[in-house]
Tab-separated table of C-alpha atoms in Angstrom:
chain	number	residue	atom	x	y	z
A	24	UNK	CA	5.193	20.437	-54.800
A	25	UNK	CA	2.366	21.936	-52.620
A	26	UNK	CA	2.051	18.647	-50.609
A	27	UNK	CA	5.810	18.453	-50.111
A	28	UNK	CA	5.981	22.116	-49.020
A	29	UNK	CA	3.189	21.523	-46.589
A	30	UNK	CA	4.957	18.294	-45.125
A	31	UNK	CA	8.139	20.137	-44.602
A	32	UNK	CA	6.480	22.938	-42.966
A	33	UNK	CA	5.255	20.611	-40.276
A	34	UNK	CA	8.660	19.839	-39.260
A	35	UNK	CA	9.241	23.377	-38.191
A	36	UNK	CA	8.598	23.234	-34.361
A	37	UNK	CA	10.594	22.591	-31.232
A	38	UNK	CA	9.708	20.350	-28.442
A	39	UNK	CA	9.842	22.481	-25.040
A	40	UNK	CA	12.684	21.357	-22.816
A	41	UNK	CA	10.090	20.260	-19.996
A	42	UNK	CA	8.278	18.002	-22.608
A	43	UNK	CA	11.511	16.544	-23.965
A	44	UNK	CA	12.473	15.441	-20.308
A	45	UNK	CA	9.414	13.929	-19.683
A	46	UNK	CA	9.269	12.081	-23.091
A	47	UNK	CA	13.230	10.862	-22.355
A	48	UNK	CA	12.107	9.796	-18.879
A	49	UNK	CA	9.101	7.640	-19.902
A	50	UNK	CA	10.801	6.344	-22.874
A	51	UNK	CA	14.113	5.179	-21.333
A	52	UNK	CA	14.656	1.332	-21.393
A	53	UNK	CA	14.269	-0.708	-18.220
A	54	UNK	CA	17.278	-1.245	-16.264
A	55	UNK	CA	18.717	-4.910	-16.622
A	56	UNK	CA	21.049	-4.607	-13.864
A	57	UNK	CA	20.720	-7.259	-11.112
A	58	UNK	CA	20.587	-4.256	-8.532
A	59	UNK	CA	18.151	-1.974	-10.307
A	60	UNK	CA	16.190	-2.348	-6.870
A	61	UNK	CA	18.732	-0.052	-5.500
A	62	UNK	CA	18.334	2.781	-7.891
A	63	UNK	CA	16.769	6.097	-6.499
A	64	UNK	CA	13.898	5.731	-9.132
A	65	UNK	CA	12.974	2.280	-8.039
A	66	UNK	CA	13.184	3.222	-4.095
A	67	UNK	CA	10.962	6.245	-4.647
A	68	UNK	CA	8.442	4.319	-6.789
A	69	UNK	CA	8.058	1.223	-4.699
A	70	UNK	CA	9.821	1.349	-1.111
A	71	UNK	CA	8.416	4.838	-0.319
A	72	UNK	CA	6.149	6.528	-2.880
A	73	UNK	CA	6.148	10.206	-3.156
A	74	UNK	CA	9.301	10.561	-1.032
A	75	UNK	CA	12.754	11.353	-2.591
A	76	UNK	CA	15.827	9.342	-1.507
A	77	UNK	CA	17.163	11.065	1.473
A	78	UNK	CA	13.721	12.498	2.717
A	79	UNK	CA	13.069	12.219	6.532
A	80	UNK	CA	9.783	12.285	8.241
A	81	UNK	CA	8.651	15.629	9.949
A	82	UNK	CA	9.196	14.093	13.294
A	83	UNK	CA	13.033	13.168	12.663
A	84	UNK	CA	15.394	14.996	14.904
A	85	UNK	CA	19.218	14.477	14.594
A	86	UNK	CA	20.798	12.759	17.224
A	87	UNK	CA	22.140	14.665	20.248
A	88	UNK	CA	25.906	14.140	21.062
A	89	UNK	CA	26.366	13.580	24.825
A	90	UNK	CA	30.243	14.387	25.468
A	91	UNK	CA	29.745	13.215	29.169
A	92	UNK	CA	28.671	9.611	28.204
A	93	UNK	CA	31.850	7.488	27.955
């Protein structure tokens, strides 16, 4: 009975949300889609490591609209 109580007491804990998110992320099954290379995760891992999708280089400036050009 003492061993059973000890074993059951070991189950009395909660995984913090951040740790649970990381565990879910690393244990997610790989994508089986033919187009998995277009996912944000793949793009940020292979194509542009360290950048998020939609990030722009520091030198980026939006285009200037010239209303006079026809």
